[in-house]
Short mmCIF file of C-alpha atoms in Angstrom, two decimals:
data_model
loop_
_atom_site.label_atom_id
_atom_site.label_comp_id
_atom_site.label_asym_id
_atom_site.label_seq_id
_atom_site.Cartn_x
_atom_site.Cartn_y
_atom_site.Cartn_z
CA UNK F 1 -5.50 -20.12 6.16
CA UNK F 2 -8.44 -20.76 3.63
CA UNK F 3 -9.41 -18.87 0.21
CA UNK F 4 -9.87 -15.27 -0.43
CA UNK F 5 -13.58 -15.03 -1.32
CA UNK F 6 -14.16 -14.55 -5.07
CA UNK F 7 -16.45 -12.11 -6.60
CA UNK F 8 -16.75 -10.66 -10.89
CA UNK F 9 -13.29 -8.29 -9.37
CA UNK F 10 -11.22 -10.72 -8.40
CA UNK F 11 -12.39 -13.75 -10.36
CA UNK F 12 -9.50 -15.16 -12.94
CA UNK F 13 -11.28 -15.46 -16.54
CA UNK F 14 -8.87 -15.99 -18.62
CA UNK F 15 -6.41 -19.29 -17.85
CA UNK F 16 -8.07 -20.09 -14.82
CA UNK F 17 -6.47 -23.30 -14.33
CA UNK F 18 -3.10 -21.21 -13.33
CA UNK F 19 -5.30 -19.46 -10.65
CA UNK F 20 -5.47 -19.43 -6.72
CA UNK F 21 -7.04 -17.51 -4.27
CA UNK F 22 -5.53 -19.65 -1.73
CA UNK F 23 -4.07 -16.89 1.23
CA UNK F 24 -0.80 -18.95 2.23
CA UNK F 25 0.18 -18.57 -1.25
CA UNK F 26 -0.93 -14.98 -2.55
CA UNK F 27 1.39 -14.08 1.03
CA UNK F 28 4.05 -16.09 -0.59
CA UNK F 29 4.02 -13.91 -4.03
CA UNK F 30 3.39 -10.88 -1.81
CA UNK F 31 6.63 -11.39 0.55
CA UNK F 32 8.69 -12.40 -2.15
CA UNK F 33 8.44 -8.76 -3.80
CA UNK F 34 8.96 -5.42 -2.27
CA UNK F 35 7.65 -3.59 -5.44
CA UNK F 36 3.96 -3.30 -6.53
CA UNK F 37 2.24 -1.37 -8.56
CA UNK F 38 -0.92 0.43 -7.77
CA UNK F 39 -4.06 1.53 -9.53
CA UNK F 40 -6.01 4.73 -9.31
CA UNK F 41 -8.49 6.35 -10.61
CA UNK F 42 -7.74 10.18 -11.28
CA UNK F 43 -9.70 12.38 -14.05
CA UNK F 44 -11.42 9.02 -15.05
CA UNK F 45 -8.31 7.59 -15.98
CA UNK F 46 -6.58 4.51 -14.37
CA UNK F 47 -3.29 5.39 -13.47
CA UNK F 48 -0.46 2.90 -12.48
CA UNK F 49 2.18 3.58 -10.09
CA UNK F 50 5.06 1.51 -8.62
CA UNK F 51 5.86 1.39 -4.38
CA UNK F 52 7.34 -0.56 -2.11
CA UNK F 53 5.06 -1.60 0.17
CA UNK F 54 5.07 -3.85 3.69
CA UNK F 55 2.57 -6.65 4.39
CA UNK F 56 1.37 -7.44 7.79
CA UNK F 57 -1.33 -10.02 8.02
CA UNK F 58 -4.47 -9.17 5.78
CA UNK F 59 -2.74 -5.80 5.65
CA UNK F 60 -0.88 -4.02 3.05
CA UNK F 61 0.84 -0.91 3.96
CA UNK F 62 2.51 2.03 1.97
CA UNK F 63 3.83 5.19 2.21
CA UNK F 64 4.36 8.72 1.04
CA UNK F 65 4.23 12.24 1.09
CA UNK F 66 1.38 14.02 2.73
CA UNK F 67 0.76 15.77 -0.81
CA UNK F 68 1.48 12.36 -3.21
CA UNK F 69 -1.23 12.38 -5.80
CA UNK F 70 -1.47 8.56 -5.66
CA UNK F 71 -1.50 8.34 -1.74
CA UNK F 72 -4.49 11.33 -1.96
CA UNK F 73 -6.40 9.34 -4.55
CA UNK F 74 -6.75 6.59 -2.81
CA UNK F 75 -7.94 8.19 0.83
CA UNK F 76 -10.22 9.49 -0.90
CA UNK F 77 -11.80 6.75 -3.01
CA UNK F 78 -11.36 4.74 -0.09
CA UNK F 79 -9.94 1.36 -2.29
CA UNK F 80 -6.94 0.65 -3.87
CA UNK F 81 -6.01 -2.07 -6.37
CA UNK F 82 -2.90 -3.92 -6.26
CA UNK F 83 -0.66 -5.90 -8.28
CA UNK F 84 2.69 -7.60 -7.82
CA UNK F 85 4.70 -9.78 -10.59
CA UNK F 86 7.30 -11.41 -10.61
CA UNK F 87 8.72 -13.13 -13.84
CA UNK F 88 10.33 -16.15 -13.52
CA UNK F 89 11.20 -17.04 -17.58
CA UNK F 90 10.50 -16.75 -21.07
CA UNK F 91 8.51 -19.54 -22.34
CA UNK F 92 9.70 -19.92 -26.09
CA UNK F 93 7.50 -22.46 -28.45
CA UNK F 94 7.53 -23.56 -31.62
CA UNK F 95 5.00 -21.35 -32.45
CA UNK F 96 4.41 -17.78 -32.25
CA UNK F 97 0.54 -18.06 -30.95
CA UNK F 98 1.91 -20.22 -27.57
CA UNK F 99 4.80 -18.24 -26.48
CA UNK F 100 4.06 -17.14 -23.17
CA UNK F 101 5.95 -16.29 -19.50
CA UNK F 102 6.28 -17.96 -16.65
CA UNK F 103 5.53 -15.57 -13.55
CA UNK F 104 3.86 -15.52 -10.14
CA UNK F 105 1.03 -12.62 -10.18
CA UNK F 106 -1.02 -11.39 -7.33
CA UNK F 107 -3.70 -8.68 -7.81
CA UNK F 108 -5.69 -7.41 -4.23
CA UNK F 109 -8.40 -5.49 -3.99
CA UNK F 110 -8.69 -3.30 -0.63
CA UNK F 111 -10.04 -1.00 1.66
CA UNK F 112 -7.95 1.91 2.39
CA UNK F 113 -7.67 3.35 5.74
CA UNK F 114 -5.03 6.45 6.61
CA UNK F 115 -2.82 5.05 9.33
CA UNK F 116 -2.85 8.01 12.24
CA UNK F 117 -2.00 6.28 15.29
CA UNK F 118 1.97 6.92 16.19
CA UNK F 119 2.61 2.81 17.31
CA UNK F 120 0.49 1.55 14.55
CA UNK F 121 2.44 3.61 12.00
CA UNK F 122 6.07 3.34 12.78
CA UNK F 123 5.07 -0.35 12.96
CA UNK F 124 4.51 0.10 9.20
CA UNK F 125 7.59 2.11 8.57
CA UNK F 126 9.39 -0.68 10.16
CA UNK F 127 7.62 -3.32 8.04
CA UNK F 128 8.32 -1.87 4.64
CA UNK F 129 11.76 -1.01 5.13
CA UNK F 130 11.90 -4.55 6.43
CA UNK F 131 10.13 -6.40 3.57
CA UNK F 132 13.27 -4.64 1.44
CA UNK F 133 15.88 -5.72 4.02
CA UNK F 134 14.71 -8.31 6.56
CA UNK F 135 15.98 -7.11 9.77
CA UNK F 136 17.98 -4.28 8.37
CA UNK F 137 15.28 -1.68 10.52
CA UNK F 138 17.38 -2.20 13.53
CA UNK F 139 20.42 -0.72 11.99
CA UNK F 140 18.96 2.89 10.68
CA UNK F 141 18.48 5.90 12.18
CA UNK F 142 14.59 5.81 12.83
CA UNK F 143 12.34 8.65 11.86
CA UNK F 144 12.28 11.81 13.64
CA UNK F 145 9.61 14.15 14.27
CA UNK F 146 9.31 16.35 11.58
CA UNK F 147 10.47 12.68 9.23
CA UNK F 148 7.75 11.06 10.73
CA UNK F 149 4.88 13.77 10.35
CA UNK F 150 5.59 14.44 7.21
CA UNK F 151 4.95 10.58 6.20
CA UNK F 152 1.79 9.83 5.52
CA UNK F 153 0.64 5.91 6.09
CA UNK F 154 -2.16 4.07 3.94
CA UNK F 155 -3.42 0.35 5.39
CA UNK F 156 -4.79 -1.49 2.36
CA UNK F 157 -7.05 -4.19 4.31
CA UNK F 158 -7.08 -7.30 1.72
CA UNK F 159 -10.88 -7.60 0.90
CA UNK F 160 -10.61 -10.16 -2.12
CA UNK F 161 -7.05 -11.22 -4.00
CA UNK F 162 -6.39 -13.36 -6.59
CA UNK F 163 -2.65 -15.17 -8.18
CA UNK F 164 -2.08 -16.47 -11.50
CA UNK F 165 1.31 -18.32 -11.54
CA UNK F 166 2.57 -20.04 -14.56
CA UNK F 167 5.72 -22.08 -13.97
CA UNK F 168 5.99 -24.83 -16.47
CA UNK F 169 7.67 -25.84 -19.86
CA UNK F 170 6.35 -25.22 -23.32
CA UNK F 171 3.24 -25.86 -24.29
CA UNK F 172 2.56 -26.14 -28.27
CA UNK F 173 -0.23 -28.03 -30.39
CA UNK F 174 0.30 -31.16 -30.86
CA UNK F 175 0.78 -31.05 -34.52
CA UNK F 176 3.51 -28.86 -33.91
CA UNK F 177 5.67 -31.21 -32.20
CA UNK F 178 7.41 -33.11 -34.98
CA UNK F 179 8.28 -28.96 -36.61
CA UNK F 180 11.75 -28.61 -36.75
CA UNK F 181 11.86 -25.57 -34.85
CA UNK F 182 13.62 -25.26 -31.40
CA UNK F 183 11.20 -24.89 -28.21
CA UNK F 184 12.03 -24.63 -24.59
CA UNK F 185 12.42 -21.46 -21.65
CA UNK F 186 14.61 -19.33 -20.37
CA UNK F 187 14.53 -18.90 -16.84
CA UNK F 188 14.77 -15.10 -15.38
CA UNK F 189 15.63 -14.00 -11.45
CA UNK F 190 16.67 -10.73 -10.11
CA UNK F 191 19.70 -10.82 -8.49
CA UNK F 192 21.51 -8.53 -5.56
CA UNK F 193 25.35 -7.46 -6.26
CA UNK F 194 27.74 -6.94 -3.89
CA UNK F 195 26.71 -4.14 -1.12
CA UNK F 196 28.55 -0.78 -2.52
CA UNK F 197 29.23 1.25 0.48
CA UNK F 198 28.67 5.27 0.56
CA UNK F 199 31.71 6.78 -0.17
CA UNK F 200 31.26 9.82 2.72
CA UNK F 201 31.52 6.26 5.18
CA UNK F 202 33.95 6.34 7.77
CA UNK F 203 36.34 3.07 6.73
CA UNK F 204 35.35 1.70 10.33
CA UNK F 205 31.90 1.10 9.59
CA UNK F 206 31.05 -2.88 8.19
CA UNK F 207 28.21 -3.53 6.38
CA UNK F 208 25.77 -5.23 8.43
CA UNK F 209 24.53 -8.85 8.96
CA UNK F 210 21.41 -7.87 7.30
CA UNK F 211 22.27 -6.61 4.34
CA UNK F 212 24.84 -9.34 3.97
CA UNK F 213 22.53 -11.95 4.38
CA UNK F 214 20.39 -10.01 1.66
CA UNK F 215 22.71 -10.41 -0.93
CA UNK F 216 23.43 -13.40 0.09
CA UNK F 217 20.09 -15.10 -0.69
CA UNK F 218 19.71 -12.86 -3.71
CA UNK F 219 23.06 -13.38 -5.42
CA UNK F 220 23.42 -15.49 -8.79
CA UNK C 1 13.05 13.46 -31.31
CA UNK C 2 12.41 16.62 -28.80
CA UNK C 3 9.41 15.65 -25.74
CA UNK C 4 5.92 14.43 -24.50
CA UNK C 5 3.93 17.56 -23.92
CA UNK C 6 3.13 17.84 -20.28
CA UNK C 7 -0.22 18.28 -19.12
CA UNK C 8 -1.60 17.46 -15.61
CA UNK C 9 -1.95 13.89 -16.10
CA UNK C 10 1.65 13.25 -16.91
CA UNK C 11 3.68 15.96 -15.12
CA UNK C 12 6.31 14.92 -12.53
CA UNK C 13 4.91 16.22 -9.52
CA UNK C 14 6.87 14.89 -6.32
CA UNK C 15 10.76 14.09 -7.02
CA UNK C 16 10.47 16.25 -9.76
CA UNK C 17 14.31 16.98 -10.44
CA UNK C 18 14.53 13.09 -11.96
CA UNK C 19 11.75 13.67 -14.37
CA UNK C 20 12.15 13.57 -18.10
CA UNK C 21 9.80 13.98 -21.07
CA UNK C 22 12.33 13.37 -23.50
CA UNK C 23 10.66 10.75 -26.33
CA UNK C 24 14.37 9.35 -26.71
CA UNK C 25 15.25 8.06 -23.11
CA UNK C 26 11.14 7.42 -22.42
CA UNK C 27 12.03 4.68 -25.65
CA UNK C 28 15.02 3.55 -24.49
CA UNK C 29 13.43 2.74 -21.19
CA UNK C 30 10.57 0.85 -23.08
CA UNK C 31 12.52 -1.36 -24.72
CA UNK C 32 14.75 -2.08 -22.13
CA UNK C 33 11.34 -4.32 -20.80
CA UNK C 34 9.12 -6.47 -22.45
CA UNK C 35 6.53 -6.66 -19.78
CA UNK C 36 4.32 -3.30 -18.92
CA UNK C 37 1.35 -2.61 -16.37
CA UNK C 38 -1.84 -1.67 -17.88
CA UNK C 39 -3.99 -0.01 -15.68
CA UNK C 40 -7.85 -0.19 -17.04
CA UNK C 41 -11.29 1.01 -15.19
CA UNK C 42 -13.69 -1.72 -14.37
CA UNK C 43 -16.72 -0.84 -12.02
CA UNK C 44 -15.59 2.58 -11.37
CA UNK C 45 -11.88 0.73 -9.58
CA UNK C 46 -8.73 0.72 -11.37
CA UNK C 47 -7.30 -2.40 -11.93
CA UNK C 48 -3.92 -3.23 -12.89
CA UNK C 49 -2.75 -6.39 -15.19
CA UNK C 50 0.83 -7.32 -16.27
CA UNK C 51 1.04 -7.92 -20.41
CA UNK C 52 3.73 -8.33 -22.97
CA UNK C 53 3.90 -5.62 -24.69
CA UNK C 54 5.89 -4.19 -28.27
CA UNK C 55 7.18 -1.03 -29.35
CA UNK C 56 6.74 0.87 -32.77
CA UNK C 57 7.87 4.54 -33.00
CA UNK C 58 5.21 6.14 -31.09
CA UNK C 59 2.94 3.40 -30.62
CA UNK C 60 2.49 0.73 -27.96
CA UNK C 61 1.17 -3.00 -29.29
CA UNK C 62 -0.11 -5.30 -26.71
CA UNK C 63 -2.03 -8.60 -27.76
CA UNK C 64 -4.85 -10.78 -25.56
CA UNK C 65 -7.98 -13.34 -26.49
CA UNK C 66 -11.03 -11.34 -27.53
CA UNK C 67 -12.65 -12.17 -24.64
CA UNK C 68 -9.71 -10.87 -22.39
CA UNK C 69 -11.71 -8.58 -20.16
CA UNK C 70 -8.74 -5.58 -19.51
CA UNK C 71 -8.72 -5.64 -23.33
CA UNK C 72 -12.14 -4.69 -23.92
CA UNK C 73 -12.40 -2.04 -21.09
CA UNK C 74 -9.33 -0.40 -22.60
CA UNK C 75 -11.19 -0.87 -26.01
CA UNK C 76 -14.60 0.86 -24.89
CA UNK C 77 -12.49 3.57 -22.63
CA UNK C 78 -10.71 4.59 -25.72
CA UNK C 79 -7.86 5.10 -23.80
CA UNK C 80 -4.87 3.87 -21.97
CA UNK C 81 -2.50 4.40 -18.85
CA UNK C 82 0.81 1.71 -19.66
CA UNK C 83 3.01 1.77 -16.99
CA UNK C 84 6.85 -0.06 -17.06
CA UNK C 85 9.49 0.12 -14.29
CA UNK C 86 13.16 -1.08 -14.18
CA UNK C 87 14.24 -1.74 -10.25
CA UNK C 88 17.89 -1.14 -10.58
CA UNK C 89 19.09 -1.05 -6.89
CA UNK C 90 18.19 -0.42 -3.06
CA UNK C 91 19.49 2.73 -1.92
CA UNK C 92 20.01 1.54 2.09
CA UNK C 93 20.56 5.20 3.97
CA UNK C 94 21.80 5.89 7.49
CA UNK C 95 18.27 6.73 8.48
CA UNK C 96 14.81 5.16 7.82
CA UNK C 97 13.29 8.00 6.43
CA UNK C 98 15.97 8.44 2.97
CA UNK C 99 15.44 4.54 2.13
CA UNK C 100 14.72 4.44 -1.76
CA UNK C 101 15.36 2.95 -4.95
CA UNK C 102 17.66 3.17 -7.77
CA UNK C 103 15.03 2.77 -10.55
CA UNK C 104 13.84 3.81 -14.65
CA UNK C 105 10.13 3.77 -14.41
CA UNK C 106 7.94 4.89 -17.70
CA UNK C 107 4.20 5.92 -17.23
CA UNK C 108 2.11 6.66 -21.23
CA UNK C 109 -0.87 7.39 -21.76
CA UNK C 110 -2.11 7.10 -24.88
CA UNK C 111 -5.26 6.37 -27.70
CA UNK C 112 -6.93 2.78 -27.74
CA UNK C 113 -7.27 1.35 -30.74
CA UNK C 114 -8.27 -1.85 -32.38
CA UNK C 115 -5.68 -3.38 -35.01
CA UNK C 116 -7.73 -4.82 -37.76
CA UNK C 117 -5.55 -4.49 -40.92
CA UNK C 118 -4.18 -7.78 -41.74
CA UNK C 119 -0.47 -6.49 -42.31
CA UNK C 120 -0.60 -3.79 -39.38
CA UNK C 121 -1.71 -7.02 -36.88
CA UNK C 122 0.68 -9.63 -37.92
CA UNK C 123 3.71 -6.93 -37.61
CA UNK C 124 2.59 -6.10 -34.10
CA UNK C 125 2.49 -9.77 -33.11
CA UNK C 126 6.05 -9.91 -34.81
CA UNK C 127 7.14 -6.74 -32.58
CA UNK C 128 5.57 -8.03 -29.60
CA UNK C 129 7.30 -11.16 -29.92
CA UNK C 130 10.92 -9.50 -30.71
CA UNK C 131 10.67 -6.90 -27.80
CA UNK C 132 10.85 -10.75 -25.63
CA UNK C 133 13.42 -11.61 -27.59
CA UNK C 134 15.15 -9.75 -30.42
CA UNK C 135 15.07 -11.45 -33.96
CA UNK C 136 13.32 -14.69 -32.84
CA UNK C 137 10.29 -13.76 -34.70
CA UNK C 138 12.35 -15.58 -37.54
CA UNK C 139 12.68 -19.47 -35.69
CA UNK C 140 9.14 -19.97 -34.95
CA UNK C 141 6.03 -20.98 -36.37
CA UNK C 142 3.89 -17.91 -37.50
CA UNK C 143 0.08 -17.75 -36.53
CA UNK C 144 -2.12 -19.84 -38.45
CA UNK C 145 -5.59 -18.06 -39.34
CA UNK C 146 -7.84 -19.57 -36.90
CA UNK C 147 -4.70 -18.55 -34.24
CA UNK C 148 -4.65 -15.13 -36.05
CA UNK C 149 -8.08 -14.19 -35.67
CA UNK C 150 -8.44 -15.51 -31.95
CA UNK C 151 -6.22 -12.66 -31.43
CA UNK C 152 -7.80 -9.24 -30.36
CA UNK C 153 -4.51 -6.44 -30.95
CA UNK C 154 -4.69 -3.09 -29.17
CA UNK C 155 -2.74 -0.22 -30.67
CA UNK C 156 -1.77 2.14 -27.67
CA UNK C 157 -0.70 5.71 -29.31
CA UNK C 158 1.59 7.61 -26.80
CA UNK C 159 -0.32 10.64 -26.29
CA UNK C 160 1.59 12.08 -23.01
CA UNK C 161 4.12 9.95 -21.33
CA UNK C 162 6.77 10.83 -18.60
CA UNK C 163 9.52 9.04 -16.96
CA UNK C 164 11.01 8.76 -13.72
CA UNK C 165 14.53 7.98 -13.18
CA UNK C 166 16.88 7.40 -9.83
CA UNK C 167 20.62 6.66 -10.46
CA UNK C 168 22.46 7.80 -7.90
CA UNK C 169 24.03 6.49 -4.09
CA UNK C 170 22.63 7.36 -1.12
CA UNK C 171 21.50 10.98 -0.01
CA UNK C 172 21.38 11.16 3.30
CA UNK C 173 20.80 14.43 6.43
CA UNK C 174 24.30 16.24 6.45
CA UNK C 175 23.94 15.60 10.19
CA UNK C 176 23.37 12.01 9.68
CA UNK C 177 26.56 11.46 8.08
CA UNK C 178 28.68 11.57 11.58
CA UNK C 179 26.57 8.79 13.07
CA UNK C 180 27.84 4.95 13.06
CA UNK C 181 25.68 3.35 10.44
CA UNK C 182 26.35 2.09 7.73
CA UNK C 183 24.78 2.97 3.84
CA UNK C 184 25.20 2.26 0.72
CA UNK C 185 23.39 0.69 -2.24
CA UNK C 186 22.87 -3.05 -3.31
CA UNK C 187 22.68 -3.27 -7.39
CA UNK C 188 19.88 -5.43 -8.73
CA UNK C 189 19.24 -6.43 -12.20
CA UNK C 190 17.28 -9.19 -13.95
CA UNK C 191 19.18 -12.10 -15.43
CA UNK C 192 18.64 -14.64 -17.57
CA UNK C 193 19.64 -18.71 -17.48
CA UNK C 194 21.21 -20.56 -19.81
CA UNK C 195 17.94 -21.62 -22.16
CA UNK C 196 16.28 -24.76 -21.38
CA UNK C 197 15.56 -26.80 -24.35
CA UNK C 198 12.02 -28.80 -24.59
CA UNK C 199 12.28 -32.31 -23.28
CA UNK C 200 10.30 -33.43 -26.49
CA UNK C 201 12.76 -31.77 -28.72
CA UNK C 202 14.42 -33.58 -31.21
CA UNK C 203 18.44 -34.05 -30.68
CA UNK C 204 19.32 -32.62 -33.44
CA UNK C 205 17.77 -29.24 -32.87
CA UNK C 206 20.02 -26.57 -31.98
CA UNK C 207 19.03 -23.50 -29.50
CA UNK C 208 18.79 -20.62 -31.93
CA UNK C 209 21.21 -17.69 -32.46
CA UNK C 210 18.70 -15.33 -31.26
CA UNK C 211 17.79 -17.23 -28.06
CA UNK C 212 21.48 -17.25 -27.48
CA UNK C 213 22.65 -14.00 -28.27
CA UNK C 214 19.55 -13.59 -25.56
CA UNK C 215 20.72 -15.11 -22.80
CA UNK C 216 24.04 -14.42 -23.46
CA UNK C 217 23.42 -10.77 -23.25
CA UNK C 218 21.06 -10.98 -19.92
CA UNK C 219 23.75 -13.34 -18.06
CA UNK C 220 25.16 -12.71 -15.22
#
C-alpha cells in the first residue's frame, strides 16, 4: 500500500530511525486502538481531547454531539490532528539519561469533512462501535431517529501520517555496561476482564459471541 | 487543597455531571499515569505528542533534546495544554447510541517555562523518572554533565485544569431495558510483566526492589 507522503508536519525529527510512514503499518497501530486523542486549536490554544474513533480506509471517523466544542472546532478549521499510543513497556537502563518506553505511535494529519449523508454515516456509527467490539454492531439496538440526528459525524481523510514504534531492549553507553546497576524492561498490555453483565438483565440473556471473543483476545 | 478556577477554556461543557475541579482527585489522576499528551501549535495546526511526564505540587515536568521541536513551540507559546486519560472499561449498552467508556481523563493548562537552575532540573529529571517507576531514581546511573545539559526541561505550572471521570455500568433508554440484548461492561486496565532483565547483565545482578515492588503492584 506504499508511504504516506512526508512533508515539515509529518516528518519524524527526533529518533528517526524508529519511524515509518509505511500505510500497512500506521493501519496496524490505528486498528489496534479504539482511543485517540485529538488536537485543536481553540482561543489560540492547542487543546487535546480523547475519542474513540473508527477507521475505514484512508478515513478516520468520529463522533459527537451536534454542540461538542471539539467536533465544532474542527468543521470549522477544516483539519484535525491525530494521535494514537499505545505503550508496550518500560525500558529501564543503567542510566537515568537512556531510560525510555517502548510504544507504537501514530500521529495523522487530515482533512475534515462533516459526514451528512444517512448510509455514509450509520456506516461510521457501525465502524466505531465496531473498532471497540468487532462484530458486536449486530447485537445493539441501532440508532433511532432523534439518536441518529442528534449525532453529528466528522470524516478525517488521512492527508499525511507518520509512526514511531520503539520495541526493543535497553540501550545504554557502552561504558556503562560493566556498572553494577540492574538494566532491562518491563513489558505493559491492557487487558479485558471478564464481561460484567447489567444488573436490570433479564437472567435469560447470554453475553454474546462478540464480546466473548473480545475478552478473549484481550485477557492476560 | 480546594479547586482549579474555571474559566472557558477548562469548564466541563458536555457530560458535565462527571466533571471535577478538585486539585486533589485532578493529582491523584496524574499520578496514576506516567505518560501525558501535549498538545502544541505548529503552523497554525495543533499537534499532539505523547511524553513522560512528572509531577510536583502544582507543577508539571516534562523533559526532551533541545532540539525537540514540540518543546520549543511550547517554549515560544509560553503556554501549555497537557492532557492524560485512564481507559478503565467499555460500557457495551443495549443500543448503539449509549456505547461509552468507563474512563479518568485530566486536561491542564498551564505556564511554560524553561528549567535552568541546576538543582530545580536534576530534581525534575529525578521526578520524571519516579512517576515511571516509584523510588528507582535511587538504582541508576545519574546524568553525567554533557547528558545533563543535552537536556532541555519544561516546567508546566497548572494554571486551570479539569477532569473528567466515568465510573459507572451501563445507562441505557428505560424503554430499552425490555428488549433481548444483552449489556454490560468489560473492565480494562494496564498491566505490567514480570521485568525482563538485560541479556548483557551480569548474573549476579539482582532486579531491584523498586522495579519489583513495580511490577508486582501493576500485575495482573
Amino acid at each position: 500500500m506504499g508511504e504516506y507522503s512526508i512533508s515539515k508536519l509529518n516528518k519524524v525529527i527526533r529518533g528517526s530511525k524508529r519511524a515509518t510512514y509505511d500505510v500497512t503499518s500506521i493501519h496496524k497501530i490505528l486498528d489496534d486502538a479504539f482511543l485517540c486523542n485529538i488536537g485543536y486549536v481553540y482561543d489560540d490554544k492547542a487543546i487535546v481531547i480523547p475519542t474513540a474513533y473508527g477507521r475505514i480506509d484512508d478515513k478516520i471517523y468520529i463522533h459527537g454531539s451536534l454542540k461538542n466544542r471539539m467536533m465544532l472546532s474542527l468543521l470549522k478549521a477544516g483539519e484535525a490532528s491525530v494521535s494514537v499510543t499505545h505503550l508496550d513497556g518500560l525500558v529501564l537502563a543503567r542510566s537515568a539519561f537512556h531510560h525510555s518506553a517502548n510504544y507504537r505511535s501514530v500521529n495523522i494529519f487530515g482533512k475534515v469533512n462533516r459526514v451528512d449523508d444517512p448510509d455514509t454515516k450509520m456506516d461510521a456509527l457501525k465502524c466505531i462501535l465496531n473498532h471497540m467490539v468487532p462484530g458486536h454492531w449486530d447485537n445493539v439496538r441501532y440508532p433511532n431517529d432523534k439518536e441518529f440526528n442528534a449525532t453529528l459525524i466528522l470524516e478525517i481523510s488521512i492527508e499525511t501520517a507518520s509512526a514511531k514504534v520503539r520495541a526493543e531492549g535497553v540501550v545504554d553507553e557502552q561504558k556503562d555496561l560493566e556498572l553494577p546497576i540492574w538494566a532491562g524492561i518491563v513489558p505493559l498490555k491492557m487487558v479485558a476482564e471478564p464481561a460484567i453483565s447489567d444488573p436490570a438483565l433479564d437472567k435469560g440473556i447470554k453475553i454474546p459471541d462478540a464480546v466473548l471473543n473480545y475478552v478473549k483476545e484481550n485477557t492476560y
